Short mmCIF file of C-alpha atoms in Angstrom, two decimals:
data_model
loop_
_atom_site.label_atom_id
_atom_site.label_comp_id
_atom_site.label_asym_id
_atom_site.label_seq_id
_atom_site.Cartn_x
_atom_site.Cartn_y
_atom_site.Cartn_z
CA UNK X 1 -112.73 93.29 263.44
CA UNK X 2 -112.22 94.63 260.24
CA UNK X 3 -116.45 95.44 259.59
CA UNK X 4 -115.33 97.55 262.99
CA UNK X 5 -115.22 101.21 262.38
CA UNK X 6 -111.94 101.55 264.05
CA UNK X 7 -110.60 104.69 262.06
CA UNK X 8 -109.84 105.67 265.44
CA UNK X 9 -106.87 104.19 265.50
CA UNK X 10 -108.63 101.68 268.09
CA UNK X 11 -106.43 98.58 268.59
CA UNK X 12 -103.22 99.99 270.85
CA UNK X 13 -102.70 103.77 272.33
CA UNK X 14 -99.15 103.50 269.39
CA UNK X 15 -101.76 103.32 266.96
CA UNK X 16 -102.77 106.85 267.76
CA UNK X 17 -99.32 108.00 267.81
CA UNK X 18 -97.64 105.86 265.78
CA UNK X 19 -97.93 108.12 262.50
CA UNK X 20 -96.59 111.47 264.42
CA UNK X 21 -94.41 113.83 263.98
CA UNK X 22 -92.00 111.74 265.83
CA UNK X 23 -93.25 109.57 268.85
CA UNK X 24 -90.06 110.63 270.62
CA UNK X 25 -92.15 113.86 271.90
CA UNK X 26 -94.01 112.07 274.10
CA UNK X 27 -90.93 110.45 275.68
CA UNK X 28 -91.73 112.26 279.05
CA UNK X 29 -95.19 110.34 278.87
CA UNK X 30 -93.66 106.94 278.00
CA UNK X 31 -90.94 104.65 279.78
CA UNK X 32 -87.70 103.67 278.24
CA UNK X 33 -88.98 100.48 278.43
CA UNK X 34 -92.50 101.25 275.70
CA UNK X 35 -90.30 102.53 273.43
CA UNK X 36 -87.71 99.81 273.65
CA UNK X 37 -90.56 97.19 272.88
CA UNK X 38 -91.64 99.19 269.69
CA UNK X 39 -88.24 99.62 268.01
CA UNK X 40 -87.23 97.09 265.48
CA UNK X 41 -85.68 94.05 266.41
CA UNK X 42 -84.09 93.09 262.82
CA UNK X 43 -81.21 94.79 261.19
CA UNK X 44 -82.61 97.40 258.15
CA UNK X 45 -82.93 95.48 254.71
CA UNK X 46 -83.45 98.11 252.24
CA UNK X 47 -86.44 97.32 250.03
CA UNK X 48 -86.10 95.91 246.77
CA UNK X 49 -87.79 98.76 244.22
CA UNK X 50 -90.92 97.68 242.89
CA UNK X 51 -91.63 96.90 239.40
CA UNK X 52 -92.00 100.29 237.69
CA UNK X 53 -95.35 98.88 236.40
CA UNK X 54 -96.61 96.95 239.75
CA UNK X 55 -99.22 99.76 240.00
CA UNK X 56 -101.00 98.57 237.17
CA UNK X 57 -102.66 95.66 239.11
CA UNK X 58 -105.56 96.55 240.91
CA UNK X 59 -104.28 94.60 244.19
CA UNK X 60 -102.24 97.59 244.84
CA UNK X 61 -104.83 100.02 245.91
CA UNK X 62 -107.36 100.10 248.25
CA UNK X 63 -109.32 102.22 246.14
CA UNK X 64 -108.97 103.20 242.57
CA UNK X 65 -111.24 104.56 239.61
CA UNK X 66 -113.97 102.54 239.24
CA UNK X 67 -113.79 99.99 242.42
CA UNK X 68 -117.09 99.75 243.86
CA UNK X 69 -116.53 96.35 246.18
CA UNK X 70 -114.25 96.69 249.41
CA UNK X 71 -113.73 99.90 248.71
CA UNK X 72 -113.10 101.65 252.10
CA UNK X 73 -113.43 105.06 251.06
CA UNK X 74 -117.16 104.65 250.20
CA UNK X 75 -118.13 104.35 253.42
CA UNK X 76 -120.95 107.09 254.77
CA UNK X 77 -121.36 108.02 258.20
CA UNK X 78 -124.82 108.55 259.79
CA UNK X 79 -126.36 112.08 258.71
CA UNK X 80 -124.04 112.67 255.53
CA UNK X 81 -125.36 114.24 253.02
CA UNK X 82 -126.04 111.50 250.14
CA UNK X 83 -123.51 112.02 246.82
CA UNK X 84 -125.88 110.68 243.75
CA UNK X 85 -123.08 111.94 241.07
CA UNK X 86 -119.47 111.83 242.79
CA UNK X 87 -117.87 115.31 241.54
CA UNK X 88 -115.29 114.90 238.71
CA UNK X 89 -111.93 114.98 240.57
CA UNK X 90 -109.21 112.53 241.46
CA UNK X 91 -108.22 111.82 244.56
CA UNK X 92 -104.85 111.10 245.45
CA UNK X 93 -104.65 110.12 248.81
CA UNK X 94 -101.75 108.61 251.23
CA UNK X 95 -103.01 106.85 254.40
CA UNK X 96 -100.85 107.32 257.33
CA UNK X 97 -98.60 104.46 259.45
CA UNK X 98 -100.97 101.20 260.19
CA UNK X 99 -97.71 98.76 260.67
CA UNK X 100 -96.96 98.28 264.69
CA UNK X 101 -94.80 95.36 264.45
CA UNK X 102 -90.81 95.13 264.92
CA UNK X 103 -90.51 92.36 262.99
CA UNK X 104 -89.87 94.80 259.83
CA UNK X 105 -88.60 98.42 259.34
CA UNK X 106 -90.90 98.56 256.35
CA UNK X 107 -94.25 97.11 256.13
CA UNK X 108 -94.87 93.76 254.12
CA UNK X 109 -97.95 94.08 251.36
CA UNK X 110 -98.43 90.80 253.18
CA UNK X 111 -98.98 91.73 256.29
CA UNK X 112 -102.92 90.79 256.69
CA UNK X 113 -103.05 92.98 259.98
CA UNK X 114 -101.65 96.65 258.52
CA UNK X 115 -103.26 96.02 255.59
CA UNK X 116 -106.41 95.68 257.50
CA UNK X 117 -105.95 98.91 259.54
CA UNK X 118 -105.16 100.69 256.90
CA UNK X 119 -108.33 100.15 255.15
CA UNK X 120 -109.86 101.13 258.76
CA UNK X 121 -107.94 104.74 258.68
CA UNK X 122 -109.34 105.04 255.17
CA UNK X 123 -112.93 104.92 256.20
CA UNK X 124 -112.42 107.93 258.85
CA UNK X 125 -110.09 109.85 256.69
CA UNK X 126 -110.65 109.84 253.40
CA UNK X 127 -113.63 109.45 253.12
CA UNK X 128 -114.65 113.46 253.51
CA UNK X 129 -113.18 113.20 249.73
CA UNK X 130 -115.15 110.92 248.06
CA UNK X 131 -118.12 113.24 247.31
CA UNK X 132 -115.45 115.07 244.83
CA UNK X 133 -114.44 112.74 242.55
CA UNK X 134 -112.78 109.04 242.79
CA UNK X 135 -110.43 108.39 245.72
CA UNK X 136 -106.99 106.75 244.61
CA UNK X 137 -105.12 105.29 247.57
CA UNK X 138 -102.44 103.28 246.99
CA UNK X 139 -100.93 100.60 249.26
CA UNK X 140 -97.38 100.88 249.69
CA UNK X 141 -94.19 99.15 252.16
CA UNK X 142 -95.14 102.21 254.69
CA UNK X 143 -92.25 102.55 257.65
CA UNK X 144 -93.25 101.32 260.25
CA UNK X 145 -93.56 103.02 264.00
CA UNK X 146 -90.06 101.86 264.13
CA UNK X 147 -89.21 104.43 261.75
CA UNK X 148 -90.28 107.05 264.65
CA UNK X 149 -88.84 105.53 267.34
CA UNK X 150 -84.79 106.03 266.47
CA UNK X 151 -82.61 108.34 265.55
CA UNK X 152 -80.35 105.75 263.72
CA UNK X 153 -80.41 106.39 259.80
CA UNK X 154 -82.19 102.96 259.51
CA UNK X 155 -85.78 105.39 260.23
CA UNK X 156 -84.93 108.21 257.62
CA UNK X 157 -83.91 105.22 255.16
CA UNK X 158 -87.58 102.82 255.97
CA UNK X 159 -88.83 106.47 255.23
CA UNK X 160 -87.21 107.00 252.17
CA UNK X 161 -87.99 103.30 250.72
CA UNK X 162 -91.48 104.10 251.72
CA UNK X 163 -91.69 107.38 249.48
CA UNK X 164 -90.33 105.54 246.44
CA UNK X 165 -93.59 103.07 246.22
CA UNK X 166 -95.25 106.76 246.58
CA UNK X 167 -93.94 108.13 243.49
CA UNK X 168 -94.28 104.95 241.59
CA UNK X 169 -97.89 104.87 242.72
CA UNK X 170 -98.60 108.67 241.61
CA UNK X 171 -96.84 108.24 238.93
CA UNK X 172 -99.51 105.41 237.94
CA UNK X 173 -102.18 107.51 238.73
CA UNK X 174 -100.74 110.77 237.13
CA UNK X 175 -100.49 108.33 233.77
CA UNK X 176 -104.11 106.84 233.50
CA UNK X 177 -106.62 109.93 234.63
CA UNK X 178 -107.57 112.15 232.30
CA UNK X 179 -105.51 114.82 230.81
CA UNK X 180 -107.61 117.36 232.02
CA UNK X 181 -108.92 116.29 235.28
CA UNK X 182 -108.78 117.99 238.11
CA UNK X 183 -106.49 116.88 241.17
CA UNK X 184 -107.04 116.83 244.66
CA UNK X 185 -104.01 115.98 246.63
CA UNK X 186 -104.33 113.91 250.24
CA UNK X 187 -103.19 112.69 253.46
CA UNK X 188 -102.73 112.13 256.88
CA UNK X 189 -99.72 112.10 259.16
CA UNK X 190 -96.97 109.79 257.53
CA UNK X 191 -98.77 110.25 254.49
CA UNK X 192 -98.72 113.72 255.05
CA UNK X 193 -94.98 113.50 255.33
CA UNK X 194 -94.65 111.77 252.17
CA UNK X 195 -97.25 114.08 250.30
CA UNK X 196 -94.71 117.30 251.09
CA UNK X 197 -91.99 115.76 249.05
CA UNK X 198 -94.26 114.67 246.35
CA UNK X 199 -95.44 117.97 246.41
CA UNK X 200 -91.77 119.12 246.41
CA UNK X 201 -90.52 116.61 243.76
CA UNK X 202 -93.82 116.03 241.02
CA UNK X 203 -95.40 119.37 241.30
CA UNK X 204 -93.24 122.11 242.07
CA UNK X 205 -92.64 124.07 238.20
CA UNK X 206 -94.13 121.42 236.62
CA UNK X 207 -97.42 121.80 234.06
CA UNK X 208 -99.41 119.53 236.69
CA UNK X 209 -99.56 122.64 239.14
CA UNK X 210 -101.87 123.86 237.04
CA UNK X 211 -104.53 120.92 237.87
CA UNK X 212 -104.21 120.89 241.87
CA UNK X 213 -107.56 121.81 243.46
CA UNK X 214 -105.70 121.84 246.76
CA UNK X 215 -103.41 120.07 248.54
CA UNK X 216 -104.46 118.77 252.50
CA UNK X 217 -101.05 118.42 254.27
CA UNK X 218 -103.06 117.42 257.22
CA UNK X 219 -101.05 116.26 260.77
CA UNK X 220 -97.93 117.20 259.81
CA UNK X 221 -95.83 120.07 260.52
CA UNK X 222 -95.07 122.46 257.45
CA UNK X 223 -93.30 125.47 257.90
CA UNK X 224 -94.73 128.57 255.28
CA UNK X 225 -90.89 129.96 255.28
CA UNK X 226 -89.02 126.96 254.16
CA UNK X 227 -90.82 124.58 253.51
CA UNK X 228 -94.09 126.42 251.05
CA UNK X 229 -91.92 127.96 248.79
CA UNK X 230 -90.29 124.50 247.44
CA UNK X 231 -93.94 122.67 247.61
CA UNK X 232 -94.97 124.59 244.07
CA UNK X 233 -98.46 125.97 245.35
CA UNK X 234 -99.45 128.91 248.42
CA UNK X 235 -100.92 128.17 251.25
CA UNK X 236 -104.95 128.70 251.24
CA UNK X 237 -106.13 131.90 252.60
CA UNK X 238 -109.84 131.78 251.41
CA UNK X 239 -112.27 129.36 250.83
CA UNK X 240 -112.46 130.39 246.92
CA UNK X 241 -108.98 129.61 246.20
CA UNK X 242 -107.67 126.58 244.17
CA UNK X 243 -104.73 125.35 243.55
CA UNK X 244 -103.03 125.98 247.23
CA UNK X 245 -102.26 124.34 250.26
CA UNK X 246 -104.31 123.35 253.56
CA UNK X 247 -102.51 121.67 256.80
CA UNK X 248 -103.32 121.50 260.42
CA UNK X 249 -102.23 119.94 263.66
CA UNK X 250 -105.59 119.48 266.77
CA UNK X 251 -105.12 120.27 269.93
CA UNK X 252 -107.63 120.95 272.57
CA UNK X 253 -106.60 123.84 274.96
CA UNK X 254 -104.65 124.37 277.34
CA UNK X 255 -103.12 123.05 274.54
CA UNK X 256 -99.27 121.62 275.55
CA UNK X 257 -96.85 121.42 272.30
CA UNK X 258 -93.74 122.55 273.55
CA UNK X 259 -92.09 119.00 272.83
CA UNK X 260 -93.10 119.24 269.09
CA UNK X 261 -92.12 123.11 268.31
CA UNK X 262 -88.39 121.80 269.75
CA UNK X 263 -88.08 119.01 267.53
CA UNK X 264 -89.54 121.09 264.81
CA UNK X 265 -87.13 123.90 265.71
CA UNK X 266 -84.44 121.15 265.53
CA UNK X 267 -85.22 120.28 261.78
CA UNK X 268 -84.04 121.57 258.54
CA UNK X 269 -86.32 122.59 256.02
CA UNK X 270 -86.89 122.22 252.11
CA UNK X 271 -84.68 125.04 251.50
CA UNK X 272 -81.76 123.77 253.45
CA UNK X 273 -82.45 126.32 256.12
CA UNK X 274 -83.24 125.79 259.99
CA UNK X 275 -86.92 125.54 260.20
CA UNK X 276 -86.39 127.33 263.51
CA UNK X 277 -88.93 130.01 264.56
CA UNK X 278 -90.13 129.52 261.26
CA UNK X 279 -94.41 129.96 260.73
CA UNK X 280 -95.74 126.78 260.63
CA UNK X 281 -99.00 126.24 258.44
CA UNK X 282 -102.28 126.37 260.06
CA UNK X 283 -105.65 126.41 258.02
CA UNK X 284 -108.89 127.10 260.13
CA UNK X 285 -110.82 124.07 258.36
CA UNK X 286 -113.87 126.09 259.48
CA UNK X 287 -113.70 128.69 257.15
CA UNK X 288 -111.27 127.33 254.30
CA UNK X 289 -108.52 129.25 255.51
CA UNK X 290 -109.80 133.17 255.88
CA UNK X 291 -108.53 134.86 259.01
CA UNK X 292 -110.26 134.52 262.45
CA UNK X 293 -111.79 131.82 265.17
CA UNK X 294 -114.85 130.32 263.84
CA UNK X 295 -117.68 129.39 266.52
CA UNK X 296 -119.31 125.77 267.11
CA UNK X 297 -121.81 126.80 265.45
CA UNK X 298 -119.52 126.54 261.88
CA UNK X 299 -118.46 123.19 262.20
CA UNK X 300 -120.79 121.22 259.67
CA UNK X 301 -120.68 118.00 261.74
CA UNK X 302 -117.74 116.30 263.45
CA UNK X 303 -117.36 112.56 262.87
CA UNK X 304 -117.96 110.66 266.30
CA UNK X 305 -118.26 106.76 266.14
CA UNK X 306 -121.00 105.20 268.08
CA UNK X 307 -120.52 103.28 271.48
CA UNK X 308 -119.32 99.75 270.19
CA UNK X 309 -117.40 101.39 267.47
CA UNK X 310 -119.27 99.44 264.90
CA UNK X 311 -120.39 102.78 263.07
CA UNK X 312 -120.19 106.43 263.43
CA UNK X 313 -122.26 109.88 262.72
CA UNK X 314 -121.81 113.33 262.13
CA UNK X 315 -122.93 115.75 265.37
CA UNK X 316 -122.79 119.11 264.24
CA UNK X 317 -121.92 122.83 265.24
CA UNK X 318 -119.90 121.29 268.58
CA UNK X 319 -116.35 122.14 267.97
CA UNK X 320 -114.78 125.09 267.33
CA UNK X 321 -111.47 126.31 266.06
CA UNK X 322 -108.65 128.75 265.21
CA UNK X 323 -105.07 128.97 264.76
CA UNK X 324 -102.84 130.34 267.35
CA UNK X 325 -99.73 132.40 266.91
CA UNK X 326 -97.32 129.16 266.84
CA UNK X 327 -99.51 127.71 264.35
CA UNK X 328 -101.85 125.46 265.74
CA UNK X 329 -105.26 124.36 265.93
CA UNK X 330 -107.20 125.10 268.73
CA UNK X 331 -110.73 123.72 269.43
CA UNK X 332 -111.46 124.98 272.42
CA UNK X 333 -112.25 122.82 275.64
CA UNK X 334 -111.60 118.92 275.13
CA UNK X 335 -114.35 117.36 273.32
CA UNK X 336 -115.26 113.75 274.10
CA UNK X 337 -113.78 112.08 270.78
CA UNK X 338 -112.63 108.72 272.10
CA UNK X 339 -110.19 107.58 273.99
CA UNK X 340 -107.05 108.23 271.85
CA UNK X 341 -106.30 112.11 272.54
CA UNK X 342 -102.72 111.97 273.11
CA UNK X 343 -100.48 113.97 275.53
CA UNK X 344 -101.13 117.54 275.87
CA UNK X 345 -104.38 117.68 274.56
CA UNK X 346 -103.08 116.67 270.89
CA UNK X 347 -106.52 115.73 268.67
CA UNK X 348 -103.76 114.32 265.95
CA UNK X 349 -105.69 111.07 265.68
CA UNK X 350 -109.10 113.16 264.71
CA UNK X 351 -107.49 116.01 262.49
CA UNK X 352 -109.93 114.89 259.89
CA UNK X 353 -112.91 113.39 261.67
CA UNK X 354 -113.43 116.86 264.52
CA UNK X 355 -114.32 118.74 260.81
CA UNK X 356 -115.45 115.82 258.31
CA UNK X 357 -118.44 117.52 257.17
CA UNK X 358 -116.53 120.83 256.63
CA UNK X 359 -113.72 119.31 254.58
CA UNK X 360 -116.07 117.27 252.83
CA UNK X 361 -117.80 120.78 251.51
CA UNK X 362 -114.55 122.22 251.04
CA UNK X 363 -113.04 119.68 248.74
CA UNK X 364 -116.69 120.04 246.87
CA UNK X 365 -116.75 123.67 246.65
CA UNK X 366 -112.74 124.32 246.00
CA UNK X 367 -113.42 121.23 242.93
CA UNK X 368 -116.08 123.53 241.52
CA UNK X 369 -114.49 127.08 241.78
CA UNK X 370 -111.68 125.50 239.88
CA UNK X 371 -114.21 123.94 237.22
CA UNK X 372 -115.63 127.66 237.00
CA UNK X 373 -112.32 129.30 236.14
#
């Protein structure tokens, strides 16, 4: 299973949801009884911090400077353009929720079967990155889909110990590049959510600022009024900036995300103000942020995997997109990605693969605009 290219999120229809914005939107779609079988069944333990050093070993990445064997973000798809010389960034990059069980509110580094799917997601998401520099992602005691499934303080807290393995892992990372290098900043879904505090709480006013490419805040909601101003960098506007922020949320149309604008509406933000009616960031991946729809014929090549899932290629100029006035990301009619779209026509599971081949020559051409400057 694991030579599989699952990055689909292929084992269980959680998978695909598992890393949300909060699975209780789709509560309409799922019984009382789904969602009972996915909370925990243990009482919260919170985890014992790590050793302030523990990032030192190589065993706690799946992929770090210099790894060429089982390294998941080296994977190509079919009709990628070849990298001879990766570009000279780093990569920072935080993979989204892989741990289904209830045995745990946090995930064990143990656990041989999130580990595993982990290093799947990798393949399908981080991979558009690797053409820019070395990919860092670090394993850490992500919460589980428990963590979504409650609205005891035993999910914010799995969340919170989760976060903390974050910071000791960038803090790793932050210690042994170069001084100089450039800094591309990462991640999908829960490690979305974790990449807006570290944003928040490592870059914000700090001399580091100064060495973010971009950040890709990608399948999570972000609101530009609260949320932005505490994150340290703007949000992208054109394909020629650096050091800003890019975020998006798929959805096919008639696009149906009522249940997710109230919850958002619901939340506070960075600021300690109601997120409420607040913009939330959308960047056209198309066209590296610049107002306006872009056609099919823009997208570079979406990532598709083949029929037994065992690899995957790029099909270009099929899927367009644009951002709508509540701030999210339209492509059009439904496109035949899989069988993981989720209710309401929500692409969350492909946010990266519908435009691999577009952020892949983003991340590229942002990386050398800010070597130019």
């Amino acid at each position: 299973m694991a030579r599989k290219f699952l990055y689909l999120f292929a084992s269980l229809i959680v998978l695909v949801i598992a890393g949300g914005f909060v699975l209780r939107i789709y509560q309409d779609e799922l019984t009382d009884f789904a969602i009972g079988q996915l909370e925990p069944t243990v009482k919260f333990e919170k985890q014992a911090a790590l050793a302030k050093n523990v990032y030192e070993d190589p065993a706690m990445w799946f992929s770090r400077a210099g790894q060429k064997d089982n390294n998941p973000t080296l994977w190509v798809p079919v009709g990628a353009p070849k990298t001879e010389v990766p570009g000279s960034a780093a990569i920072f990059f935080i993979h989204p929720t892989s741990f289904m069980a209830r045995t745990h509110w946090n995930a064990p580094l143990d656990d041989q079967e999130s580990q595993a799917r982990a290093r799947l997601f990798l393949r399908g998401l981080a991979t558009p990155f690797a053409a820019s520099g070395e990919i860092w992602a670090p394993r850490y005691r992500q919460a589980g889909i428990g963590a979504f499934l409650t609205t005891k303080p035993e999910g914010a807290q799995a969340l919170n110990d989760a976060y903390q393995d974050i910071l000791l892992a960038f803090d790793h990372f932050v210690r042994t590049v170069q001084k100089d290098r450039p800094i591309i900043l990462a991640g999908h879904s829960q490690g979305a959510l974790h990449l807006t505090h570290l944003l928040k709480d490592r870059i914000a006013g700090k001399p580091i600022a100064k060495r973010i490419v971009a950040a890709y805040v990608v399948g999570w909601p972000v609101s530009i009024t609260t949320d932005i101003p505490e994150m340290g960098l703007p949000v992208c506007t054109s394909p020629d900036q650096t050091g800003c922020i890019m975020g998006w949320e798929s959805y096919a149309e008639p696009a149906k995300y009522t249940k997710i604008l109230e919850l958002y509406n619901a939340t506070t933000g960075f600021n300690g103000e109601s997120r409420k009616d607040t913009p939330i960031l959308c960047t056209n991946p198309l066209n590296g942020g610049a107002d306006g729809a872009s056609p099919p014929a823009a997208n570079l090549g979406t990532l598709k995997p083949s029929g037994d899932m065992s690899t995957g290629e790029l099909i270009p100029e099929t899927v367009p997109a644009r951002c709508d006035e509540k701030g999210f990301l339209l492509i059009g009619a439904p496109v035949d990605m899989g069988p993981y779209v989720l209710p309401g026509n929500n692409y969350h599971v492909y946010d990266y693969p519908l435009f691999w081949a577009n952020v892949r020559a983003d991340a590229l051409w942002r990386t050398q605009k800010f070597l130019a400057k």
